[in-house]
């Protein structure tokens, strides 16, 4: 009996424990909104009972979820900076395991206002690294696109070429509803998306998918635009067709169709024109699931033309997004383009030499035909509430045919040294493909997390060069001696293959309510296999045995880094910071060979990298952040070759296999503030970088009888650190229901760089030359917008560029420009619109290259007709006075260059546009803001 009694007791205990476990597996869900029914993201939510103390955060949509809840009765407490804390008692209905708590409505804390809406004043929210603008109160004319809306946002600028800057930094990517649109191509979205369907525009300091998922930020951020579409436009379609023809045989034909349902979005865009208006930027690709090393801006077309040359453009693309469910989403795009560009360039280059003045004048006439393909797909899968996967395959292909003719003359101390004519035919093929992915696993509800990502990229470049150089050399000892003729013909074949692979592993462990520990490991490898063969020929077609012109180079090397780090992160409603350190060993290894030389490359390096990030929120409107990052950069191919590489006998490069990788430390300080209640905004940043072991040039220039001036480039690790400091600020003020808008912005940049210079052909170490470059910019603009029917915007911008050269006082120079502008538009009648864009530039300091101070006048008049103004006829004029110029200054380690290129000249064009749209739930006449003919090409 005793055994039976014990067995029965054991069965009862097991049954009771199983029942308790089954009952404990409860789920609690809820949503957070403000008093205007807008979701609140990032709020802290606690679930507290006698048996539970759980914590989570609300998602971007305002949702929160607790799993494995044991108690049947508990308290939920919600807190978020800028809102009053809320508590609610909740109890599970008997027998129920899942419960959805009624939405919490959080009231704004009057002492920490995030946003205040005053009649006509733009609604602005600051959410950590995001500044969010509501577009509902913008006074936009019918037919406006996203770019027009951006121009009305404080702290955002759009130049005449369509490039977007926000808070002084270039915007590098655009997303729609959080997903890349045509690979994140900025102008494709901003110049084609109708403004009236936009609900919000967010400017985000994006640190990549890892930071977005885990909240752990490291490295440098990039500026990203996220455009949120108004949900009422999620069902329907819109289409725009445009055709125009003008003087000098200018033409434009564009089309767009966009269809949307609750789960699917399809966009098709096509473009054909010869007014320098590309539709896609094939130099960019989507972000993928792992951030690669490197970066850069996004060149492309603009209002009336690309900055350089004249281009015939043809392109077509499709972007697709489909949500199979709330958990599984796919999106991607394919684009094709063909550009035929003709560019004429004039340059004046002054080189830095000890006790010598060397000046080179060049004129280049080139034709470049580029055919491009770009394809990308993305898959995002929330497998469970704890598991998330993203995969991104990408493919691209470029075929480039280039034909250039260059004439150059070189003067030494104002005496002619040589003249040369060079013709180059080039064919380049660049196929590339890649795949990246990530996996994130939430190990518990308290913040324990495991993150993993990877990428693999493969690229191959095949170049074929056909060069003919004809050179006339003067005798420096006797100016009356006839010029000596030199002829060089070379055929060059270059095959460069490279791949990059990397992975990141992150583990996060919560240590307290506000603190957590992160352990990270990062691996990255870049591998290169390069072939460079060149053969020389005489004018009669026979082989030229000159050793300097005949070479066969092979290089096979890689750069590998491992980074292991640990950091402590603390976050509460006011303060967020990360402190820690990582170590990074790196290896540069491989081999290089030529016909008569070879070398092994094996360079090891070790870096200690502090981890530091700090953010303080004074209020919902004001915050200060500091971010430190460090990165190691390997030498390039030519910089490590141990022997001479030259395309001709007067310009050679000799690498240094003993180069160490350089390491860059960077610190960024950002401040965001203002008083949004009064319509004031203020943004400022200071960015500083210091590079240790900077890979710099050792430039030798010397005269060799019979050949003229010889330029030889070698490479060294700089003995002194080099650094850069840049700053920017923007102040904006809106008055009287946003009728008057004043914007003041400016910045200062200082660059310290150095190189080594000599005019002794036998020198092993040159003289150190320190270059100090200062750039100052100041702008002031004013916008008067009493209604959608009238806008006037005067402004002025001042740029000053000053260089100080240690070795040569005559190279201490400066250039400046002052550019007043005036643009605006007015409805003459309800359906007739007149617009103009005027700018006058006063250039100073560019020397003999140009004395032009162009006055540019662009204008148009348009008439809208048919039902709901579906059709528009526009007459537009570009550069009425035909004074367009394009000049720039480049300051490098051993020279400065002024460059002028041709641009699109004066033309007149008559353009017809037809649009059609239909969205469910909206009357057919409600097409305000649908794209009409814009002031640029392909703009819908």
PDB file of C-alpha atoms in Angstrom, residues 254-363:
ATOM      1  CA  UNK A 254       9.163  58.817 -70.859  1.00  0.00           C
ATOM      2  CA  UNK A 255       6.574  56.564 -69.303  1.00  0.00           C
ATOM      3  CA  UNK A 256       5.671  55.213 -65.888  1.00  0.00           C
ATOM      4  CA  UNK A 257       3.096  52.751 -64.577  1.00  0.00           C
ATOM      5  CA  UNK A 258       2.666  51.870 -60.911  1.00  0.00           C
ATOM      6  CA  UNK A 259       0.074  49.415 -59.618  1.00  0.00           C
ATOM      7  CA  UNK A 260      -0.614  48.596 -55.983  1.00  0.00           C
ATOM      8  CA  UNK A 261      -2.715  46.232 -53.922  1.00  0.00           C
ATOM      9  CA  UNK A 262      -2.567  45.520 -50.214  1.00  0.00           C
ATOM     10  CA  UNK A 263       0.111  42.883 -50.816  1.00  0.00           C
ATOM     11  CA  UNK A 264       1.722  43.755 -54.161  1.00  0.00           C
ATOM     12  CA  UNK A 265       3.405  46.780 -55.717  1.00  0.00           C
ATOM     13  CA  UNK A 266       4.692  46.850 -59.309  1.00  0.00           C
ATOM     14  CA  UNK A 267       6.459  49.818 -60.944  1.00  0.00           C
ATOM     15  CA  UNK A 268       7.602  50.029 -64.570  1.00  0.00           C
ATOM     16  CA  UNK A 269       9.632  53.014 -65.815  1.00  0.00           C
ATOM     17  CA  UNK A 270      11.019  53.792 -69.257  1.00  0.00           C
ATOM     18  CA  UNK A 271      13.015  56.697 -70.610  1.00  0.00           C
ATOM     19  CA  UNK A 272      14.477  57.912 -73.921  1.00  0.00           C
ATOM     20  CA  UNK A 273      16.066  61.370 -74.295  1.00  0.00           C
ATOM     21  CA  UNK A 274      19.124  63.382 -75.326  1.00  0.00           C
ATOM     22  CA  UNK A 275      18.871  66.098 -72.641  1.00  0.00           C
ATOM     23  CA  UNK A 276      21.173  64.426 -70.119  1.00  0.00           C
ATOM     24  CA  UNK A 277      18.417  62.966 -67.941  1.00  0.00           C
ATOM     25  CA  UNK A 278      19.246  59.382 -66.893  1.00  0.00           C
ATOM     26  CA  UNK A 279      16.552  57.393 -65.135  1.00  0.00           C
ATOM     27  CA  UNK A 280      18.777  54.987 -63.167  1.00  0.00           C
ATOM     28  CA  UNK A 281      22.195  55.128 -61.551  1.00  0.00           C
ATOM     29  CA  UNK A 282      23.953  51.863 -62.429  1.00  0.00           C
ATOM     30  CA  UNK A 283      26.903  52.689 -60.176  1.00  0.00           C
ATOM     31  CA  UNK A 284      24.785  51.748 -57.170  1.00  0.00           C
ATOM     32  CA  UNK A 285      23.224  48.575 -55.855  1.00  0.00           C
ATOM     33  CA  UNK A 286      20.990  47.728 -52.951  1.00  0.00           C
ATOM     34  CA  UNK A 287      22.280  47.477 -49.423  1.00  0.00           C
ATOM     35  CA  UNK A 288      22.031  43.721 -49.068  1.00  0.00           C
ATOM     36  CA  UNK A 289      22.078  41.975 -45.702  1.00  0.00           C
ATOM     37  CA  UNK A 290      25.673  42.886 -44.796  1.00  0.00           C
ATOM     38  CA  UNK A 291      27.350  46.253 -45.183  1.00  0.00           C
ATOM     39  CA  UNK A 292      30.408  46.119 -47.422  1.00  0.00           C
ATOM     40  CA  UNK A 293      33.525  48.177 -46.999  1.00  0.00           C
ATOM     41  CA  UNK A 294      33.633  51.384 -48.998  1.00  0.00           C
ATOM     42  CA  UNK A 295      30.936  53.765 -50.176  1.00  0.00           C
ATOM     43  CA  UNK A 296      30.445  56.969 -52.035  1.00  0.00           C
ATOM     44  CA  UNK A 297      27.985  59.326 -53.598  1.00  0.00           C
ATOM     45  CA  UNK A 298      25.527  58.732 -56.343  1.00  0.00           C
ATOM     46  CA  UNK A 299      26.124  60.613 -59.552  1.00  0.00           C
ATOM     47  CA  UNK A 300      23.358  61.005 -62.055  1.00  0.00           C
ATOM     48  CA  UNK A 301      21.224  63.353 -64.093  1.00  0.00           C
ATOM     49  CA  UNK A 302      19.457  66.458 -63.045  1.00  0.00           C
ATOM     50  CA  UNK A 303      17.063  69.240 -63.835  1.00  0.00           C
ATOM     51  CA  UNK A 304      18.201  69.888 -67.372  1.00  0.00           C
ATOM     52  CA  UNK A 305      21.322  67.803 -67.733  1.00  0.00           C
ATOM     53  CA  UNK A 306      24.220  65.876 -66.369  1.00  0.00           C
ATOM     54  CA  UNK A 307      27.174  68.039 -65.282  1.00  0.00           C
ATOM     55  CA  UNK A 308      29.563  66.581 -67.878  1.00  0.00           C
ATOM     56  CA  UNK A 309      29.073  66.318 -71.614  1.00  0.00           C
ATOM     57  CA  UNK A 310      26.029  65.551 -73.730  1.00  0.00           C
ATOM     58  CA  UNK A 311      24.357  62.183 -73.281  1.00  0.00           C
ATOM     59  CA  UNK A 312      21.776  60.196 -75.254  1.00  0.00           C
ATOM     60  CA  UNK A 313      19.921  58.073 -72.717  1.00  0.00           C
ATOM     61  CA  UNK A 314      17.750  54.991 -73.062  1.00  0.00           C
ATOM     62  CA  UNK A 315      16.609  52.853 -70.137  1.00  0.00           C
ATOM     63  CA  UNK A 316      13.820  50.697 -68.759  1.00  0.00           C
ATOM     64  CA  UNK A 317      13.259  49.052 -65.406  1.00  0.00           C
ATOM     65  CA  UNK A 318      10.773  47.184 -63.238  1.00  0.00           C
ATOM     66  CA  UNK A 319      10.469  47.051 -59.447  1.00  0.00           C
ATOM     67  CA  UNK A 320       8.292  44.419 -57.743  1.00  0.00           C
ATOM     68  CA  UNK A 321       7.283  43.885 -54.143  1.00  0.00           C
ATOM     69  CA  UNK A 322       4.957  41.169 -52.849  1.00  0.00           C
ATOM     70  CA  UNK A 323       3.984  40.279 -49.294  1.00  0.00           C
ATOM     71  CA  UNK A 324       3.001  36.610 -49.174  1.00  0.00           C
ATOM     72  CA  UNK A 325       2.055  37.140 -45.525  1.00  0.00           C
ATOM     73  CA  UNK A 326       2.982  39.333 -42.590  1.00  0.00           C
ATOM     74  CA  UNK A 327       5.985  37.057 -42.111  1.00  0.00           C
ATOM     75  CA  UNK A 328       7.217  36.444 -45.678  1.00  0.00           C
ATOM     76  CA  UNK A 329       8.014  39.340 -48.043  1.00  0.00           C
ATOM     77  CA  UNK A 330       9.970  39.548 -51.287  1.00  0.00           C
ATOM     78  CA  UNK A 331      11.001  42.543 -53.370  1.00  0.00           C
ATOM     79  CA  UNK A 332      13.470  43.281 -56.126  1.00  0.00           C
ATOM     80  CA  UNK A 333      14.175  45.067 -59.373  1.00  0.00           C
ATOM     81  CA  UNK A 334      15.746  44.842 -62.812  1.00  0.00           C
ATOM     82  CA  UNK A 335      17.083  47.790 -64.824  1.00  0.00           C
ATOM     83  CA  UNK A 336      18.621  48.154 -68.264  1.00  0.00           C
ATOM     84  CA  UNK A 337      20.250  51.265 -69.686  1.00  0.00           C
ATOM     85  CA  UNK A 338      22.348  52.515 -72.573  1.00  0.00           C
ATOM     86  CA  UNK A 339      24.159  55.885 -72.414  1.00  0.00           C
ATOM     87  CA  UNK A 340      26.034  57.514 -75.307  1.00  0.00           C
ATOM     88  CA  UNK A 341      28.076  60.377 -73.858  1.00  0.00           C
ATOM     89  CA  UNK A 342      30.243  62.968 -75.618  1.00  0.00           C
ATOM     90  CA  UNK A 343      32.443  65.104 -73.374  1.00  0.00           C
ATOM     91  CA  UNK A 344      34.936  67.865 -74.111  1.00  0.00           C
ATOM     92  CA  UNK A 345      37.233  68.719 -71.204  1.00  0.00           C
ATOM     93  CA  UNK A 346      39.817  71.471 -70.698  1.00  0.00           C
ATOM     94  CA  UNK A 347      42.181  71.308 -67.748  1.00  0.00           C
ATOM     95  CA  UNK A 348      44.939  73.443 -66.295  1.00  0.00           C
ATOM     96  CA  UNK A 349      47.152  71.516 -63.866  1.00  0.00           C
ATOM     97  CA  UNK A 350      49.951  73.032 -61.812  1.00  0.00           C
ATOM     98  CA  UNK A 351      52.321  70.540 -60.171  1.00  0.00           C
ATOM     99  CA  UNK A 352      54.248  71.105 -56.981  1.00  0.00           C
ATOM    100  CA  UNK A 353      58.030  70.845 -57.495  1.00  0.00           C
ATOM    101  CA  UNK A 354      60.910  72.209 -55.458  1.00  0.00           C
ATOM    102  CA  UNK A 355      62.082  75.472 -57.052  1.00  0.00           C
ATOM    103  CA  UNK A 356      60.271  74.700 -60.317  1.00  0.00           C
ATOM    104  CA  UNK A 357      56.962  75.590 -61.842  1.00  0.00           C
ATOM    105  CA  UNK A 358      55.408  72.882 -64.007  1.00  0.00           C
ATOM    106  CA  UNK A 359      52.109  73.599 -65.766  1.00  0.00           C
ATOM    107  CA  UNK A 360      50.141  71.290 -68.026  1.00  0.00           C
ATOM    108  CA  UNK A 361      47.316  72.304 -70.356  1.00  0.00           C
ATOM    109  CA  UNK A 362      45.115  69.518 -71.709  1.00  0.00           C
ATOM    110  CA  UNK A 363      42.135  69.216 -74.003  1.00  0.00           C
TER     111      UNK A 363
END
